[in-house]
Amino acid sequence: MKISIVGDEAAFDQAASSRIISQIIEKRESVIGLSTGRTTGNMHRLVVEQYRRMQFDVSRVTIFGLDEVMNVPRTYAGACYTMLKTEIIDGLELDDSHFLMLPTESEDWNTTCKHFEEEIDRRGGIDLLMLGLGENGHLGFNQPGTPFESVTWTSQMNEELEMRIRKETQLPSCIELGGVTLGIKNIMHARRIVLVAKGVNKAEIVRKMLEGPVCTEVPASILQLHPNCEFLLDEKAAQFVKHLNPNKNED
Ligand code: GLP
């Protein structure tokens, strides 16, 4: 396992954005999957800042979203589509044919999910997947208990996240929320993964992900088995990882 620890939040955002930029520079037609949320917004904005400075070629890149909130309009501030568009897609001047997203609404989710996977495959598969980490260990919307063989599907939200999205987006309680997401199997097929986690609220789940058993109760623990996964953490998120802190947590 490759574990990289950076000191503070600014250094973390910088390091995370550099993973995306170097991928684009190394392979112009890269297919890159991104996650949304509190962890990843700054790093996306830094990619745009660097693009404006360096003008690296993004004309052949495909960026896609790992997951999407179901049953909200795409234009909702909390929809992953809108978040990614505002944070990175518009800034990189990517047109829609280079930006793949699962829809927020569908009449036939099975077909929609299948088409999404086929489109990623048609472009050569995933070169880099930047993964956020849920406080309960989820990846995308693959909640604890999700089978490791899952492929793109419609899942549940955890209660806490649902409350947050409802609050952030003022979504009325009569609209049911869910999450459509790449499955664990799709995630594991990415050629390269960078798991990003920062802040003290992720410290306990980071420890379980890295040091606990590989089990469906902690979906992110499967990443221990990925041959090319980097765990990029800030010091706060890494604080309970014992083998990095041999003098701490000796219980
Ligand atoms: C949500 C998103 C995930 C993201 C996770 C972490 O569940 N669907 O893609 O990785 O939250 O979010 P945050 O960075 O805000 O903790």
XYZ file of N, CA and C and ligand atoms in Angstrom:
769
model
N 0.845 -1.207 0.000
C 0.000 0.000 0.000
C 0.870 1.242 0.000
N 0.500 2.197 -0.799
C 1.245 3.459 -0.792
C 0.444 4.489 0.001
N 1.013 4.956 1.093
C 0.325 5.947 1.918
C 1.142 7.229 1.895
N 0.508 8.329 1.480
C 1.209 9.616 1.458
C 0.520 10.542 2.439
N 1.321 11.122 3.321
C 0.755 12.027 4.324
C 1.291 13.423 4.076
N 0.388 14.385 4.012
C 0.838 15.771 3.869
C 0.346 16.547 5.085
N 1.085 17.606 5.436
C 0.834 18.309 6.686
C -0.534 18.932 6.810
N -0.728 20.036 6.161
C -1.977 20.763 6.391
C -2.900 20.671 5.176
N -4.021 21.327 5.316
C -5.044 21.225 4.292
C -4.583 21.807 2.952
N -3.878 22.926 3.017
C -3.428 23.560 1.767
C -2.480 22.624 1.020
N -1.574 21.985 1.768
C -0.624 21.058 1.137
C -1.354 19.843 0.577
N -2.375 19.420 1.298
C -3.183 18.281 0.842
C -3.870 18.610 -0.493
N -4.527 19.755 -0.540
C -5.239 20.138 -1.772
C -4.264 20.238 -2.953
N -3.107 20.797 -2.663
C -2.075 20.953 -3.693
C -1.617 19.580 -4.203
N -1.337 18.678 -3.259
C -0.858 17.340 -3.634
C -1.932 16.595 -4.432
N -3.179 16.714 -3.995
C -4.263 16.001 -4.681
C -4.443 16.544 -6.108
N -4.389 17.854 -6.250
C -4.579 18.423 -7.590
C -3.434 18.024 -8.514
N -2.241 17.882 -7.937
C -1.096 17.519 -8.782
C -1.245 16.102 -9.347
N -1.960 15.222 -8.628
C -2.179 13.866 -9.151
C -3.003 13.929 -10.448
N -3.979 14.815 -10.473
C -4.836 14.944 -11.659
C -4.056 15.589 -12.813
N -3.337 16.652 -12.483
C -2.607 17.376 -13.536
C -1.538 16.487 -14.172
N -0.792 15.771 -13.356
C 0.273 14.937 -13.937
C -0.319 13.811 -14.782
N -1.473 13.296 -14.379
C -2.129 12.265 -15.192
C -2.470 12.813 -16.582
N -3.003 14.025 -16.613
C -3.390 14.635 -17.898
C -2.151 14.903 -18.750
N -1.093 15.364 -18.101
C 0.119 15.684 -18.866
C 0.764 14.394 -19.400
N 0.726 13.332 -18.592
C 1.343 12.068 -19.023
C 0.562 11.375 -20.127
N -0.756 11.484 -20.088
C -1.583 10.804 -21.108
C -2.727 11.743 -21.490
N -2.607 12.305 -22.678
C -3.572 13.355 -23.058
C -5.006 12.853 -23.152
N -5.147 11.555 -23.519
C -6.525 11.031 -23.657
C -6.970 10.279 -22.401
N -6.486 10.707 -21.266
C -6.835 10.043 -20.003
C -8.336 10.085 -19.737
N -8.800 9.004 -19.099
C -10.177 8.943 -18.598
C -10.070 9.029 -17.073
N -10.603 10.121 -16.527
C -10.392 10.406 -15.099
C -11.732 10.522 -14.378
N -11.882 9.749 -13.323
C -13.113 9.798 -12.531
C -12.906 10.641 -11.283
N -13.885 11.501 -10.975
C -13.775 12.397 -9.821
C -14.935 12.197 -8.856
N -14.663 12.497 -7.605
C -15.692 12.448 -6.564
C -16.040 13.878 -6.153
N -17.196 14.045 -5.601
C -17.587 15.375 -5.131
C -17.626 15.377 -3.603
N -17.763 16.555 -3.031
C -17.880 16.652 -1.577
C -16.920 17.687 -1.017
N -16.815 17.692 0.310
C -15.992 18.703 0.985
C -14.510 18.470 0.750
N -14.133 17.213 0.535
C -12.706 16.896 0.410
C -12.131 17.345 -0.925
N -12.942 17.314 -1.961
C -12.385 17.415 -3.310
C -12.571 18.777 -3.997
N -13.437 19.635 -3.454
C -13.726 20.921 -4.121
C -12.482 21.762 -4.358
N -11.683 21.938 -3.320
C -10.484 22.786 -3.460
C -9.505 22.217 -4.470
N -9.350 20.890 -4.439
C -8.363 20.320 -5.365
C -8.818 20.516 -6.816
N -10.117 20.464 -7.047
C -10.610 20.706 -8.403
C -10.329 22.152 -8.827
N -10.570 23.066 -7.889
C -10.333 24.479 -8.217
C -8.847 24.749 -8.466
N -7.984 24.025 -7.757
C -6.543 24.204 -7.982
C -6.118 23.675 -9.353
N -6.768 22.603 -9.813
C -6.474 22.095 -11.161
C -6.768 23.199 -12.179
N -7.894 23.869 -11.978
C -8.273 24.949 -12.906
C -7.259 26.092 -12.845
N -6.856 26.462 -11.635
C -5.865 27.547 -11.480
C -4.585 27.219 -12.238
N -4.136 25.979 -12.083
C -2.909 25.559 -12.765
C -3.097 25.517 -14.269
N -4.262 25.099 -14.698
C -4.560 25.054 -16.138
C -4.467 26.461 -16.724
N -4.995 27.425 -16.008
C -4.945 28.817 -16.508
C -3.503 29.298 -16.600
N -2.682 28.846 -15.650
C -1.276 29.268 -15.657
C -0.473 28.531 -16.727
N -0.658 27.193 -16.797
C 0.232 26.374 -17.620
C -0.342 26.048 -19.002
N -1.657 26.164 -19.137
C -2.330 25.842 -20.405
C -1.962 24.450 -20.928
N -1.925 23.429 -20.044
C -1.684 22.070 -20.538
C -2.902 21.619 -21.359
N -2.638 20.663 -22.241
C -3.667 20.272 -23.215
C -4.718 19.356 -22.569
N -5.947 19.812 -22.563
C -7.022 18.978 -21.999
C -8.027 18.566 -23.083
N -7.666 18.825 -24.330
C -8.650 18.656 -25.408
C -9.089 17.204 -25.606
N -8.282 16.249 -25.140
C -8.650 14.840 -25.369
C -9.012 14.092 -24.091
N -9.020 14.800 -23.001
C -9.315 14.169 -21.711
C -10.814 13.903 -21.574
N -11.153 12.795 -20.903
C -12.550 12.592 -20.478
C -12.580 12.633 -18.957
N -13.487 13.440 -18.441
C -13.703 13.449 -16.984
C -15.112 12.926 -16.719
N -15.217 12.039 -15.741
C -16.556 11.567 -15.389
C -16.748 11.621 -13.881
N -17.994 11.616 -13.474
C -18.329 11.621 -12.047
C -18.563 10.196 -11.580
N -18.025 9.894 -10.419
C -18.141 8.552 -9.841
C -19.587 8.199 -9.503
N -20.349 9.204 -9.143
C -21.700 8.927 -8.650
C -22.584 10.166 -8.835
N -23.846 10.018 -8.498
C -24.779 11.142 -8.643
C -25.940 10.973 -7.668
N -26.448 12.098 -7.231
C -27.630 12.088 -6.364
C -28.854 11.824 -7.245
N -29.730 10.953 -6.785
C -30.918 10.629 -7.597
C -32.108 11.497 -7.186
N -32.926 11.752 -8.153
C -34.217 12.405 -7.932
C -34.135 13.857 -7.491
N -33.063 14.521 -7.895
C -33.011 15.982 -7.772
C -32.733 16.519 -9.178
N -33.119 17.745 -9.485
C -32.732 18.271 -10.800
C -31.206 18.380 -10.877
N -30.677 18.188 -12.068
C -29.221 18.272 -12.241
C -28.665 19.636 -11.835
N -29.524 20.622 -11.916
C -29.085 21.989 -11.630
C -29.061 22.300 -10.136
N -29.517 21.360 -9.321
C -29.441 21.564 -7.872
C -27.989 21.735 -7.464
N -27.738 22.646 -6.535
C -26.347 22.884 -6.107
C -25.691 21.618 -5.565
N -26.480 20.718 -4.972
C -25.917 19.495 -4.391
C -25.807 18.346 -5.372
N -26.240 18.529 -6.626
C -26.076 17.465 -7.619
C -24.605 17.403 -8.019
N -24.082 16.191 -8.158
C -22.658 16.040 -8.490
C -22.347 16.702 -9.832
N -23.285 16.617 -10.770
C -23.103 17.255 -12.082
C -22.773 18.738 -11.904
N -23.599 19.419 -11.157
C -23.416 20.863 -10.978
C -22.134 21.165 -10.206
N -21.850 20.344 -9.216
C -20.622 20.581 -8.440
C -19.390 20.448 -9.335
N -19.332 19.373 -10.100
C -18.148 19.169 -10.940
C -18.062 20.225 -12.040
N -19.210 20.579 -12.577
C -19.218 21.582 -13.647
C -18.656 22.905 -13.115
N -19.109 23.292 -11.950
C -18.676 24.574 -11.385
C -17.227 24.517 -10.921
N -16.858 23.384 -10.303
C -15.529 23.318 -9.698
C -14.416 23.134 -10.733
N -14.704 22.361 -11.801
C -13.574 22.004 -12.679
C -13.912 22.005 -14.186
N -15.074 21.507 -14.554
C -15.345 21.298 -15.977
C -15.364 22.619 -16.755
N -16.109 23.597 -16.257
C -16.173 24.884 -16.958
C -14.803 25.557 -16.990
N -14.091 25.460 -15.886
C -12.768 26.093 -15.811
C -11.782 25.487 -16.799
N -11.917 24.190 -17.071
C -11.032 23.536 -18.046
C -11.562 23.693 -19.471
N -12.704 24.333 -19.597
C -13.349 24.574 -20.906
C -13.627 23.261 -21.639
N -13.991 22.227 -20.865
C -14.311 20.929 -21.487
C -15.729 20.980 -22.009
N -15.933 20.470 -23.211
C -17.321 20.445 -23.660
C -17.998 19.154 -23.197
N -19.310 19.110 -23.373
C -20.091 18.029 -22.776
C -19.682 16.640 -23.261
N -19.119 16.547 -24.465
C -18.738 15.216 -24.955
C -17.523 14.669 -24.182
N -16.862 15.528 -23.418
C -15.708 15.084 -22.620
C -16.033 15.015 -21.131
N -17.321 15.133 -20.829
C -17.761 15.133 -19.426
C -18.920 14.139 -19.291
N -18.640 13.012 -18.681
C -19.663 11.965 -18.552
C -20.235 11.963 -17.136
N -21.528 11.985 -17.064
C -22.192 11.917 -15.758
C -23.375 10.979 -15.837
N -23.603 10.264 -14.768
C -24.871 9.558 -14.637
C -25.952 10.618 -14.471
N -27.139 10.381 -15.006
C -28.192 11.380 -14.842
C -28.748 11.361 -13.413
N -29.471 12.387 -13.054
C -30.136 12.389 -11.744
C -31.494 11.691 -11.827
N -32.026 11.621 -13.051
C -33.342 10.978 -13.206
C -33.322 10.016 -14.389
N -34.047 8.921 -14.274
C -34.108 7.947 -15.371
C -35.388 7.121 -15.252
N -35.894 6.698 -16.407
C -37.059 5.808 -16.426
C -36.604 4.356 -16.276
N -35.335 4.118 -16.615
C -34.833 2.743 -16.637
C -33.378 2.753 -16.152
N -33.225 2.636 -14.845
C -31.889 2.777 -14.267
C -30.933 1.680 -14.721
N -31.436 0.456 -14.910
C -30.533 -0.634 -15.326
C -29.828 -0.303 -16.625
N -30.641 0.152 -17.606
C -30.068 0.495 -18.910
C -29.148 1.708 -18.787
N -29.576 2.686 -18.033
C -28.764 3.896 -17.846
C -27.391 3.540 -17.271
N -27.390 2.683 -16.266
C -26.128 2.293 -15.621
C -25.230 1.532 -16.596
N -25.847 0.656 -17.368
C -25.091 -0.142 -18.329
C -24.433 0.758 -19.381
N -25.225 1.717 -19.890
C -24.713 2.634 -20.913
C -23.529 3.442 -20.388
N -23.622 3.830 -19.138
C -22.553 4.634 -18.538
C -21.241 3.828 -18.517
N -21.343 2.594 -18.073
C -20.148 1.734 -18.041
C -19.594 1.506 -19.446
N -20.516 1.275 -20.402
C -20.077 1.018 -21.779
C -19.333 2.224 -22.344
N -19.806 3.419 -22.022
C -19.181 4.636 -22.534
C -17.764 4.795 -21.957
N -17.613 4.468 -20.691
C -16.265 4.537 -20.081
C -15.346 3.497 -20.756
N -15.873 2.300 -20.961
C -15.075 1.246 -21.613
C -14.684 1.648 -23.027
N -15.634 2.246 -23.752
C -15.392 2.651 -25.139
C -14.217 3.639 -25.220
N -14.044 4.409 -24.176
C -12.947 5.391 -24.157
C -11.652 4.805 -23.587
N -11.685 3.511 -23.322
C -10.446 2.841 -22.889
C -10.388 2.458 -21.427
N -11.449 2.721 -20.676
C -11.445 2.365 -19.249
C -10.830 3.479 -18.413
N -10.855 3.266 -17.111
C -10.473 4.342 -16.175
C -8.961 4.373 -15.953
N -8.351 5.504 -16.286
C -6.911 5.672 -16.039
C -6.641 6.103 -14.604
N -7.448 7.015 -14.113
C -7.251 7.523 -12.749
C -8.609 7.756 -12.113
N -8.749 7.255 -10.902
C -9.989 7.473 -10.155
C -9.634 8.140 -8.833
N -10.133 9.363 -8.646
C -9.912 10.079 -7.395
C -11.112 9.772 -6.510
N -10.866 9.093 -5.397
C -11.980 8.643 -4.555
C -12.031 9.389 -3.237
N -13.190 9.925 -2.904
C -13.422 10.429 -1.560
C -13.801 9.258 -0.654
N -13.884 9.522 0.625
C -14.187 8.464 1.599
C -15.313 8.927 2.512
N -16.377 8.137 2.576
C -17.456 8.477 3.491
C -17.051 8.191 4.929
N -17.685 8.881 5.864
C -17.338 8.643 7.272
C -17.718 7.236 7.731
N -18.600 6.582 6.997
C -18.936 5.186 7.314
C -18.182 4.209 6.390
N -17.222 4.726 5.658
C -16.403 3.867 4.805
C -16.919 3.721 3.387
N -17.960 4.464 3.051
C -18.481 4.276 1.694
C -17.562 4.868 0.626
N -17.671 4.258 -0.555
C -16.992 4.758 -1.750
C -18.093 5.061 -2.757
N -18.106 6.269 -3.311
C -19.252 6.642 -4.124
C -20.478 6.547 -3.233
N -21.510 5.847 -3.706
C -22.668 5.582 -2.839
C -22.754 4.112 -2.463
N -21.627 3.435 -2.510
C -21.602 2.030 -2.075
C -21.491 2.005 -0.561
N -22.619 1.822 0.068
C -22.706 1.897 1.530
C -22.219 0.580 2.150
N -21.936 0.595 3.463
C -21.549 -0.655 4.127
C -22.536 -1.778 3.811
N -21.983 -2.936 3.510
C -22.817 -4.085 3.159
C -22.889 -4.330 1.655
N -22.471 -3.345 0.860
C -22.499 -3.521 -0.601
C -21.562 -4.667 -1.009
N -22.058 -5.611 -1.816
C -21.166 -6.699 -2.243
C -19.998 -6.176 -3.088
N -18.839 -6.787 -2.939
C -17.674 -6.346 -3.698
C -17.841 -6.565 -5.203
N -18.752 -7.435 -5.612
C -18.950 -7.679 -7.055
C -19.908 -6.668 -7.682
N -20.384 -5.694 -6.917
C -21.394 -4.771 -7.461
C -20.834 -3.980 -8.639
N -21.704 -3.774 -9.637
C -21.377 -2.888 -10.763
C -22.374 -1.724 -10.714
N -22.229 -0.768 -11.622
C -22.999 0.480 -11.537
C -24.474 0.222 -11.208
N -24.953 0.881 -10.183
C -26.271 0.550 -9.647
C -26.844 1.709 -8.849
N -28.091 1.539 -8.419
C -28.738 2.578 -7.615
C -28.765 2.119 -6.168
N -28.204 2.951 -5.299
C -28.009 2.574 -3.904
C -28.727 3.558 -2.980
N -28.494 3.357 -1.714
C -29.093 4.221 -0.683
C -28.091 5.277 -0.253
N -28.638 6.298 0.396
C -27.769 7.255 1.085
C -27.734 6.871 2.551
N -26.635 7.218 3.212
C -26.691 7.073 4.665
C -27.427 8.278 5.231
N -27.971 8.089 6.408
C -28.879 9.088 6.990
C -28.232 10.469 7.120
N -27.001 10.426 7.606
C -26.282 11.686 7.848
C -26.089 12.481 6.552
N -25.688 11.770 5.514
C -25.456 12.431 4.227
C -26.760 12.953 3.655
N -27.801 12.141 3.795
C -29.105 12.571 3.294
C -29.517 13.880 3.973
N -29.315 13.947 5.287
C -29.677 15.171 6.011
C -28.870 16.356 5.510
N -27.576 16.075 5.256
C -26.711 17.166 4.803
C -27.151 17.677 3.422
N -27.419 16.732 2.531
C -27.819 17.148 1.173
C -29.148 17.885 1.221
N -30.069 17.370 2.022
C -31.367 18.051 2.127
C -31.176 19.475 2.658
N -30.302 19.593 3.639
C -30.070 20.913 4.227
C -29.395 21.826 3.199
N -28.345 21.298 2.572
C -27.594 22.125 1.623
C -28.415 22.500 0.406
N -29.332 21.634 0.007
C -30.063 21.889 -1.234
C -31.514 22.289 -0.988
N -31.902 22.349 0.248
C -33.304 22.662 0.605
C -34.292 21.726 -0.101
N -33.923 20.478 -0.233
C -34.800 19.513 -0.902
C -35.978 19.151 0.004
N -37.196 19.261 -0.508
C -38.344 18.929 0.342
C -38.373 17.447 0.706
N -38.895 17.146 1.894
C -38.841 15.767 2.394
C -39.702 14.810 1.570
N -40.633 15.337 0.752
C -41.468 14.440 -0.062
C -40.669 13.816 -1.219
N -39.525 14.381 -1.556
C -38.717 13.794 -2.635
C -37.733 12.805 -2.031
N -37.814 11.552 -2.519
C -36.940 10.490 -2.015
C -35.525 10.668 -2.567
N -34.538 10.445 -1.736
C -33.152 10.562 -2.213
C -32.523 9.180 -2.356
N -31.605 9.064 -3.263
C -30.840 7.827 -3.397
C -29.558 8.196 -4.114
N -28.703 7.228 -4.329
C -27.466 7.527 -5.028
C -27.200 6.506 -6.112
N -26.917 6.990 -7.324
C -26.533 6.072 -8.398
C -25.011 6.147 -8.482
N -24.368 5.013 -8.604
C -22.907 4.990 -8.391
C -22.223 3.870 -9.161
N -20.988 4.104 -9.515
C -20.159 2.994 -9.974
C -20.111 1.962 -8.846
N -20.099 0.691 -9.173
C -20.022 -0.343 -8.137
C -18.578 -0.577 -7.712
N -18.429 -1.394 -6.687
C -17.082 -1.682 -6.163
C -16.223 -2.372 -7.231
N -16.862 -3.245 -8.003
C -16.097 -3.959 -9.029
C -15.561 -2.982 -10.077
N -16.391 -2.013 -10.483
C -15.925 -1.017 -11.448
C -14.754 -0.220 -10.871
N -14.886 0.133 -9.602
C -13.835 0.916 -8.940
C -12.522 0.130 -8.967
N -12.607 -1.144 -8.635
C -11.394 -1.969 -8.566
C -10.759 -2.178 -9.943
N -11.529 -1.948 -11.013
C -10.971 -2.096 -12.364
C -10.212 -0.856 -12.837
N -10.281 0.231 -12.073
C -9.520 1.428 -12.463
C -8.030 1.085 -12.458
N -7.303 1.596 -13.443
C -5.869 1.274 -13.505
C -5.090 1.923 -12.355
N -5.580 3.094 -11.938
C -4.896 3.786 -10.846
C -5.944 4.487 -9.984
N -5.762 4.399 -8.667
C -6.704 5.040 -7.740
C -5.917 5.934 -6.783
N -6.477 7.096 -6.497
C -5.974 7.908 -5.377
C -7.148 8.134 -4.431
N -7.038 7.571 -3.235
C -8.071 7.771 -2.206
C -7.672 9.008 -1.424
N -8.555 9.999 -1.367
C -8.215 11.238 -0.657
C -9.083 11.387 0.591
N -8.429 11.694 1.717
C -9.183 11.930 2.958
C -8.454 12.963 3.798
N -9.202 13.938 4.261
C -8.591 14.947 5.137
C -9.523 15.249 6.314
N -8.922 15.682 7.403
C -9.712 16.135 8.548
C -9.896 15.059 9.597
N -10.093 15.524 10.826
C -10.188 14.634 11.976
C -11.429 13.737 11.892
N -12.472 14.206 11.237
C -13.699 13.396 11.129
C -13.498 12.128 10.291
N -12.386 12.040 9.562
C -12.114 10.837 8.762
C -11.094 9.918 9.446
N -10.545 10.352 10.579
C -9.417 9.623 11.171
C -9.785 8.176 11.533
N -10.916 7.968 12.143
C -11.288 6.628 12.594
C -11.566 5.698 11.395
N -12.244 6.207 10.404
C -12.557 5.337 9.256
C -11.301 5.090 8.405
N -10.388 6.048 8.391
C -9.112 5.825 7.692
C -8.371 4.662 8.354
N -8.372 4.657 9.682
C -7.703 3.550 10.393
C -8.346 2.209 10.027
N -9.674 2.173 10.049
C -10.352 0.900 9.716
C -10.073 0.490 8.271
N -10.083 1.471 7.379
C -9.851 1.175 5.961
C -8.472 0.563 5.742
N -7.466 1.103 6.474
C -6.091 0.667 6.223
C -5.656 -0.507 7.087
N -6.223 -0.594 8.297
C -5.701 -1.585 9.247
C -6.712 -2.647 9.635
N -7.954 -2.419 9.297
C -8.976 -3.410 9.608
C -8.990 -4.512 8.564
N -9.841 -5.519 8.787
C -9.957 -6.575 7.779
C -10.643 -6.043 6.513
N -10.366 -6.670 5.401
C -11.091 -6.328 4.170
C -12.477 -6.941 4.299
N -13.496 -6.089 4.390
C -14.844 -6.609 4.610
C -15.866 -5.627 4.034
N -17.011 -6.155 3.671
C -18.022 -5.303 3.032
C -18.572 -4.248 3.997
N -18.405 -4.459 5.311
C -18.889 -3.460 6.271
C -18.101 -2.152 6.171
N -16.880 -2.251 5.662
C -16.074 -1.047 5.388
C -15.707 -1.110 3.902
N -16.584 -0.621 3.036
C -16.330 -0.781 1.595
C -14.925 -0.360 1.159
N -14.412 0.742 1.743
C -13.098 1.234 1.307
C -11.958 0.285 1.664
N -12.196 -0.675 2.554
C -11.127 -1.614 2.927
C -10.690 -2.466 1.730
N -11.549 -2.593 0.730
C -11.200 -3.378 -0.462
C -9.993 -2.777 -1.177
N -9.774 -1.477 -0.966
C -8.658 -0.811 -1.651
C -7.303 -1.338 -1.186
N -7.271 -1.998 -0.035
C -6.018 -2.648 0.406
C -5.542 -3.641 -0.655
N -6.481 -4.152 -1.447
C -6.145 -5.198 -2.422
C -5.895 -4.639 -3.825
N -6.067 -3.333 -4.005
C -5.847 -2.773 -5.351
C -4.338 -2.644 -5.604
N -3.879 -3.073 -6.792
C -2.430 -3.064 -7.035
C -1.827 -1.674 -7.226
N -2.652 -0.658 -7.484
C -2.087 0.667 -7.753
C -2.952 1.746 -7.108
N -3.036 1.677 -5.802
C -3.842 2.664 -5.068
C -2.950 3.434 -4.099
N -3.044 4.755 -4.192
C -2.336 5.621 -3.237
C -3.366 6.187 -2.254
N -3.033 6.156 -0.976
C -3.908 6.756 0.034
C -3.291 8.104 0.395
N -3.918 9.171 -0.038
C -3.383 10.518 0.203
C -4.160 11.151 1.356
N -3.456 11.395 2.451
C -4.117 11.825 3.693
C -3.456 13.076 4.238
N -4.226 13.875 4.957
C -3.556 14.918 5.733
C -3.256 14.342 7.124
N -2.491 15.086 7.906
C -2.052 14.543 9.204
C -3.222 14.216 10.122
N -4.261 15.031 10.034
C -5.412 14.798 10.920
C -6.110 13.486 10.562
N -6.285 13.234 9.314
C -6.961 11.996 8.900
C -6.100 10.770 9.179
N -4.787 10.968 9.206
C -3.860 9.827 9.377
C -3.521 9.557 10.841
N -4.057 10.353 11.771
C -3.535 10.328 13.142
C -3.715 9.009 13.887
N -4.668 8.169 13.515
C -4.858 6.908 14.240
C -4.218 5.702 13.545
N -3.535 5.946 12.461
C -2.942 4.813 11.750
C -1.681 4.397 12.486
N -1.722 3.213 13.084
C -0.674 2.829 14.035
C 0.696 2.682 13.406
N 0.796 2.007 12.268
C 2.147 1.753 11.774
C 2.817 3.021 11.253
N 2.047 4.100 11.114
C 2.660 5.385 10.768
C 3.051 6.142 12.017
N 2.425 5.800 13.141
C 2.651 6.479 14.411
C 3.013 5.436 15.468
N 4.183 4.812 15.372
C 4.494 3.663 16.225
C 4.420 3.963 17.712
N 4.570 5.222 18.110
C 4.549 5.535 19.540
C 3.158 5.885 20.039
N 2.212 5.888 19.135
C 0.865 6.274 19.533
C -0.068 5.067 19.497
N -1.165 5.189 20.188
C -2.239 4.204 20.087
C -1.776 2.772 20.325
N -1.034 2.591 21.371
C -0.465 1.264 21.635
C -1.420 0.320 22.358
N -2.691 0.649 22.418
C -3.650 -0.160 23.193
C -3.764 -1.575 22.680
C -20.469 11.477 -0.868
C -20.124 11.326 -2.323
C -18.828 10.581 -2.456
C -17.770 11.296 -1.648
C -18.171 11.276 -0.192
C -17.209 12.023 0.718
O -20.969 10.285 -0.413
N -21.180 10.627 -3.000
O -18.456 10.504 -3.804
O -16.564 10.683 -1.843
O -19.415 11.883 -0.055
O -17.620 13.343 0.903
P -16.853 14.425 1.751
O -15.588 14.674 1.034
O -17.752 15.610 1.747
O -16.652 13.873 3.101
